[in-house]
Amino acid sequence: MLTTTPPDFCGAEAASLAADLYGIEANAQTLVSERDQNFQLTTRNGVRYTLKISNKAEQLKVIDFQNQALIHAEKVDPSFPMPRVIPSLEGQLHCEVERDGNTHFVRVLSWLEGSVIHDTKVDAGLARQMGQLLARLGLAFKGFDHPGSNPPSLWDMKRAASLADLIVHVDDPQLRPVIENTLETFISQVQPVLKTLRSQVIHNDLNPGNVVIDKRRPDQINGVIDFGDLIKSPLIIDLAVAAAYQLKKGNDPLEGALPMIAGYHSMTPLLDAELELLTDLIRTRLITSLLIGSYRATLFPENREYLLISQKSARDFLLNISHLSTDEALARIRDACLST
């Protein structure tokens, strides 16, 4: 998936697919995406949807897994703010379209109104809300499984050992040894314990671009989007991924993530073994972003700007948090959780 060029349908083609397959007459505007191709559909009366066209390398069972996961979560927690799967005119959860000898799966999801959290400053209150919302989503996914729930993905942190081959794409002499040390710690100390922890389907990508807030009340979250990285993996990875995006610049990088961790813990209490791995998993998520971004930028130089969009912040966060001892970080995380 990461080595395959995303689809290149134009807006007119996307609008035609929406009309023919879903009966939705709308304009189609391209949205930024890593592996697939997404469009914002806007009807004449202002109703909006997301049209998703899958990468040609995507597996049908993974598409069905994502659809069924959304449907399951909606049944368990009907008020959870997330996109809903829109059936086609024939009642299907996905459709197929052939192009240049390749099959692409087409889906339509409801649209969540608001602006992504990238556009605002995250304070402690908003970070805590995000942690609670992620825990609530985890509870909605609890007990759900599917044959497509464990696809091979470099973004699945339990497989982080496979990232070793990508280190050659890192030229930064200050960054490379930190990445190597972080990966070695994961392989020798984290990976063996991960296998013993509670595991389930997780969102796996609660970054600021996937959290929608109310434009009129920027301190209120409207919902979570982008379920393209769903995976069955250790539950603590979900929080580690989200917390990695809440680190702060400067001498105290962990400060920004602590309210999120505490918010999550207030709804889904973390086990001691999970707390002990959290800091190393945050570091591992940062090197995952750096390695995959550097690798894909060499494959798709035309999309380099998007692929490297988070590289500078990830680099700074990794270097800063690497100076924080695991014991000190654990003590601060425990204190934050006790304050809930």
Coordinates of C-alpha atoms in Angstrom, one line a residue:
M1 CA 0.0 0.0 0.0
L2 CA 2.7 2.5 0.9
T3 CA 4.7 1.8 -2.3
T4 CA 1.6 2.1 -4.6
T5 CA 0.6 5.4 -6.3
P6 CA -2.8 6.6 -4.9
P7 CA -5.7 6.8 -7.4
D8 CA -5.9 9.8 -9.6
F9 CA -9.6 10.3 -10.4
C10 CA -10.6 13.9 -11.2
G11 CA -13.4 15.8 -9.5
A12 CA -15.8 15.2 -12.4
E13 CA -15.2 11.5 -12.2
A14 CA -15.8 11.5 -8.5
A15 CA -19.0 13.4 -8.9
S16 CA -20.2 11.0 -11.5
L17 CA -19.5 8.0 -9.3
A18 CA -21.4 9.6 -6.4
A19 CA -24.4 10.2 -8.7
D20 CA -24.4 6.8 -10.5
L21 CA -23.7 4.6 -7.5
Y22 CA -25.2 6.5 -4.6
G23 CA -27.7 8.8 -6.2
I24 CA -25.9 11.9 -4.7
E25 CA -25.8 14.8 -7.0
A26 CA -22.9 17.0 -5.8
N27 CA -19.7 18.8 -6.6
A28 CA -16.6 17.0 -5.7
Q29 CA -13.5 18.6 -4.2
T30 CA -10.3 16.7 -3.6
L31 CA -9.1 16.2 0.0
V32 CA -5.5 15.4 1.0
S33 CA -4.8 11.7 1.6
E34 CA -1.8 9.4 1.9
R35 CA -2.8 6.1 0.2
D36 CA -6.3 6.5 -1.1
Q37 CA -8.2 9.3 -2.8
N38 CA -10.8 11.2 -0.9
F39 CA -13.3 13.8 -2.1
Q40 CA -15.7 16.2 -0.3
L41 CA -19.1 16.0 -1.9
T42 CA -21.4 19.0 -1.6
T43 CA -25.0 18.9 -2.7
R44 CA -27.0 21.9 -3.9
N45 CA -28.7 22.2 -0.5
G46 CA -25.3 22.1 1.3
V47 CA -25.3 18.5 2.5
R48 CA -21.8 17.1 2.5
Y49 CA -20.3 13.7 2.3
T50 CA -16.9 12.0 1.9
L51 CA -16.3 9.9 -1.1
K52 CA -13.4 7.5 -0.7
I53 CA -11.7 5.7 -3.6
S54 CA -9.3 3.0 -2.4
N55 CA -5.8 2.3 -3.5
K56 CA -5.6 -0.4 -6.1
A57 CA -3.5 -2.5 -3.6
E58 CA -6.2 -2.4 -0.9
Q59 CA -7.8 -5.7 0.1
L60 CA -11.6 -6.1 0.0
K61 CA -11.6 -7.7 3.5
V62 CA -9.9 -4.5 4.9
I63 CA -12.6 -2.3 3.3
D64 CA -15.3 -4.5 4.8
F65 CA -13.5 -4.5 8.2
Q66 CA -13.5 -0.7 8.3
N67 CA -17.2 -0.5 7.3
Q68 CA -18.2 -3.1 9.8
A69 CA -16.2 -1.5 12.6
L70 CA -18.0 1.8 12.1
I71 CA -21.4 0.0 12.1
H72 CA -20.5 -2.0 15.2
A73 CA -19.3 1.2 17.1
E74 CA -22.5 3.0 16.1
K75 CA -24.6 0.1 17.5
V76 CA -22.6 0.0 20.8
D77 CA -22.5 3.8 21.2
P78 CA -25.1 5.4 18.9
S79 CA -24.3 9.0 19.9
F80 CA -20.5 8.6 19.3
P81 CA -19.5 11.5 16.9
M82 CA -18.0 9.8 13.9
P83 CA -18.9 9.3 10.2
R84 CA -21.6 6.9 9.2
V85 CA -21.4 4.5 6.3
I86 CA -23.8 5.5 3.5
P87 CA -25.2 2.5 1.5
S88 CA -25.2 2.7 -2.3
L89 CA -28.4 2.7 -4.4
E90 CA -28.3 -1.1 -4.3
G91 CA -27.8 -1.2 -0.5
Q92 CA -24.1 -2.1 -0.6
L93 CA -21.6 -0.7 1.8
H94 CA -19.0 -0.4 -1.0
C95 CA -18.9 -0.4 -4.7
E96 CA -16.3 -1.5 -7.2
V97 CA -15.0 0.5 -10.2
E98 CA -12.5 -0.7 -12.8
R99 CA -9.9 1.7 -14.2
D100 CA -6.8 0.9 -16.3
G101 CA -7.1 -2.8 -15.4
N102 CA -7.3 -2.1 -11.6
T103 CA -10.1 -2.5 -9.2
H104 CA -10.9 0.4 -6.8
F105 CA -13.4 0.2 -4.0
V106 CA -15.7 3.2 -3.6
R107 CA -17.4 4.2 -0.4
V108 CA -19.4 7.2 0.9
L109 CA -19.4 8.4 4.5
S110 CA -21.4 11.1 6.2
W111 CA -19.6 14.4 6.8
L112 CA -18.7 15.8 10.3
E113 CA -19.1 19.5 10.4
G114 CA -16.4 21.7 12.0
S115 CA -12.7 22.3 11.6
V116 CA -9.8 19.9 12.4
I117 CA -7.9 20.6 15.5
H118 CA -4.8 21.6 13.5
D119 CA -6.5 25.0 13.2
T120 CA -6.6 25.7 17.0
K121 CA -4.4 25.6 20.0
V122 CA -4.8 22.5 22.2
D123 CA -5.0 23.4 25.9
A124 CA -5.2 21.0 28.8
G125 CA -9.0 20.9 28.7
L126 CA -9.2 20.0 25.0
A127 CA -6.4 17.4 25.4
R128 CA -8.3 15.8 28.2
Q129 CA -11.5 15.7 26.1
M130 CA -9.5 14.0 23.3
G131 CA -8.2 11.4 25.7
Q132 CA -11.7 10.7 27.0
L133 CA -13.1 10.5 23.5
L134 CA -10.4 8.0 22.4
A135 CA -11.2 5.8 25.4
R136 CA -14.9 6.0 24.6
L137 CA -14.1 4.9 21.0
G138 CA -12.0 2.0 22.3
L139 CA -15.0 0.9 24.5
A140 CA -17.2 1.0 21.4
F141 CA -14.8 -1.2 19.5
K142 CA -14.3 -3.6 22.4
G143 CA -15.2 -7.2 21.5
F144 CA -15.4 -6.5 17.8
D145 CA -13.2 -8.6 15.4
H146 CA -13.1 -9.3 11.7
P147 CA -11.0 -11.3 9.2
G148 CA -9.6 -8.1 7.9
S149 CA -8.7 -6.6 11.2
N150 CA -4.9 -7.3 11.1
P151 CA -3.6 -6.3 7.7
P152 CA 0.2 -5.9 7.2
S153 CA 0.9 -2.3 7.8
L154 CA 4.0 -0.3 8.8
W155 CA 1.7 2.0 10.8
D156 CA 0.9 -1.0 13.1
M157 CA 3.3 -0.4 15.9
K158 CA 3.4 -3.9 17.1
R159 CA 5.3 -4.5 13.8
A160 CA 7.7 -1.7 14.4
A161 CA 10.7 -4.0 14.2
S162 CA 10.2 -4.1 10.4
L163 CA 11.0 -0.4 10.2
A164 CA 14.8 -1.2 10.6
D165 CA 15.2 -1.5 6.8
L166 CA 14.0 2.1 6.4
I167 CA 16.8 3.7 8.5
V168 CA 19.0 4.1 5.4
H169 CA 16.6 6.8 4.3
V170 CA 17.5 9.0 7.3
D171 CA 20.5 11.3 6.5
D172 CA 20.3 13.5 9.6
P173 CA 23.4 12.6 11.7
Q174 CA 21.8 13.8 14.9
L175 CA 18.6 12.0 14.4
R176 CA 19.7 8.7 13.1
P177 CA 21.4 7.3 16.3
V178 CA 18.3 8.3 18.3
I179 CA 16.1 6.4 15.9
E180 CA 18.4 3.4 16.0
N181 CA 18.4 3.4 19.9
T182 CA 14.7 3.8 20.1
L183 CA 14.1 0.9 17.7
E184 CA 16.5 -1.3 19.6
T185 CA 14.7 -0.5 22.9
F186 CA 11.4 -1.4 21.2
I187 CA 12.7 -4.8 19.9
S188 CA 14.5 -5.8 23.1
Q189 CA 12.2 -4.4 25.8
V190 CA 8.8 -3.4 24.5
Q191 CA 7.9 -5.9 21.9
P192 CA 8.1 -9.0 24.2
V193 CA 5.7 -7.3 26.7
L194 CA 3.3 -6.0 24.1
K195 CA 2.3 -9.6 23.2
T196 CA 1.0 -10.1 26.8
L197 CA -1.3 -7.0 26.9
R198 CA -5.0 -6.6 26.2
S199 CA -5.6 -6.2 22.4
Q200 CA -8.5 -5.1 20.3
V201 CA -9.5 -3.0 17.3
I202 CA -8.1 0.6 17.7
H203 CA -8.4 3.8 15.8
N204 CA -4.6 4.0 15.6
D205 CA -4.3 7.6 14.3
L206 CA -5.8 10.2 16.6
N207 CA -3.7 13.0 15.2
P208 CA -4.9 16.6 15.2
G209 CA -6.0 16.3 11.6
N210 CA -8.5 13.6 12.6
V211 CA -10.2 15.4 15.4
V212 CA -13.0 17.8 14.4
I213 CA -14.0 20.7 16.7
D214 CA -16.9 23.1 16.7
K215 CA -16.0 26.3 14.8
R216 CA -18.2 28.4 17.1
R217 CA -17.0 26.7 20.2
P218 CA -13.4 25.7 19.6
D219 CA -13.2 24.2 23.1
Q220 CA -15.8 21.5 22.1
I221 CA -15.0 18.4 20.0
N222 CA -17.5 17.5 17.3
G223 CA -16.0 14.1 16.5
V224 CA -13.3 11.8 15.1
I225 CA -12.7 11.1 11.4
D226 CA -10.4 9.0 9.2
F227 CA -10.7 5.3 10.2
G228 CA -8.3 4.2 7.5
D229 CA -5.6 3.0 9.9
L230 CA -7.9 0.8 12.0
I231 CA -6.1 -2.2 13.2
K232 CA -6.3 -4.9 15.9
S233 CA -3.3 -4.2 18.2
P234 CA -2.5 -3.7 21.9
L235 CA -4.9 -1.1 23.3
I236 CA -2.1 1.0 24.8
I237 CA -0.9 1.7 21.3
D238 CA -4.0 3.8 20.6
L239 CA -3.1 6.2 23.4
A240 CA 0.6 6.2 22.5
V241 CA -0.2 7.3 19.0
A242 CA -2.5 10.1 20.1
A243 CA -0.1 11.3 22.9
A244 CA 2.8 11.5 20.4
Y245 CA 0.9 14.3 18.7
Q246 CA 0.4 16.3 21.9
L247 CA 4.0 16.6 23.0
K248 CA 5.3 20.2 23.4
K249 CA 8.4 21.9 22.2
G250 CA 11.0 22.9 24.7
N251 CA 12.4 21.3 27.9
D252 CA 9.1 19.6 28.9
P253 CA 7.7 17.7 25.9
L254 CA 5.6 15.4 28.0
E255 CA 3.6 18.3 29.5
G256 CA 1.2 18.6 26.6
A257 CA 0.4 14.8 26.6
L258 CA -0.3 14.4 30.3
P259 CA -3.9 15.8 30.2
M260 CA -4.8 13.5 27.3
I261 CA -3.3 10.5 29.2
A262 CA -5.2 11.4 32.3
G263 CA -8.5 11.8 30.4
Y264 CA -8.1 8.4 28.8
H265 CA -7.3 6.8 32.2
S266 CA -10.4 8.4 33.7
M267 CA -12.6 6.3 31.4
T268 CA -10.3 3.3 30.7
P269 CA -7.9 2.7 33.6
L270 CA -4.5 1.8 32.4
L271 CA -2.8 -1.3 33.7
D272 CA 0.7 -1.0 35.3
A273 CA 2.3 -2.9 32.4
E274 CA 0.7 -0.5 29.9
L275 CA 1.9 2.6 31.9
E276 CA 5.4 1.2 31.9
L277 CA 5.5 0.9 28.1
L278 CA 3.7 4.2 27.2
T279 CA 6.8 6.5 27.0
D280 CA 8.7 4.0 24.8
L281 CA 5.7 3.5 22.6
I282 CA 5.4 7.3 22.1
R283 CA 9.0 7.4 21.0
T284 CA 8.3 4.5 18.7
R285 CA 5.4 6.3 17.1
L286 CA 7.6 9.3 16.4
I287 CA 10.3 7.2 14.7
T288 CA 7.5 5.4 12.7
S289 CA 6.3 8.8 11.3
L290 CA 9.9 9.9 10.5
L291 CA 10.9 6.6 8.8
I292 CA 7.8 6.1 6.8
G293 CA 7.7 9.8 5.8
S294 CA 11.3 9.7 4.6
Y295 CA 10.9 6.5 2.8
R296 CA 7.7 7.5 0.9
A297 CA 9.2 10.9 0.0
T298 CA 11.8 9.1 -2.0
L299 CA 9.1 7.0 -3.8
F300 CA 6.8 9.9 -4.5
P301 CA 8.7 13.2 -4.7
E302 CA 5.7 14.9 -6.2
N303 CA 3.9 14.4 -2.9
R304 CA 6.9 15.2 -0.8
E305 CA 5.4 18.2 0.9
Y306 CA 2.4 16.3 2.3
L307 CA 4.4 13.2 3.2
L308 CA 6.9 15.3 5.2
I309 CA 4.4 17.7 6.8
S310 CA 4.9 16.4 10.3
Q311 CA 8.6 15.6 10.0
K312 CA 10.0 18.7 11.7
S313 CA 7.8 18.5 14.7
A314 CA 8.3 14.7 15.0
R315 CA 12.1 15.2 14.8
D316 CA 12.0 17.9 17.5
F317 CA 9.7 15.9 19.8
L318 CA 11.8 12.8 19.5
L319 CA 15.0 14.6 20.3
N320 CA 13.4 16.4 23.2
I321 CA 11.7 13.4 24.8
S322 CA 14.8 11.3 24.3
H323 CA 16.5 13.4 27.0
L324 CA 13.7 12.4 29.4
S325 CA 14.4 9.2 31.4
T326 CA 11.8 6.5 31.2
D327 CA 11.6 6.4 35.0
E328 CA 11.0 10.1 35.2
A329 CA 8.4 10.0 32.5
L330 CA 6.6 7.1 34.1
A331 CA 6.5 8.9 37.5
R332 CA 4.9 11.9 35.9
I333 CA 2.4 9.8 33.9
R334 CA 1.4 8.0 37.1
D335 CA 0.9 11.3 38.9
A336 CA -1.3 12.6 36.1
C337 CA -3.4 9.5 36.2
L338 CA -3.8 9.6 40.0
S339 CA -5.2 13.2 39.6
T340 CA -8.2 12.0 37.6

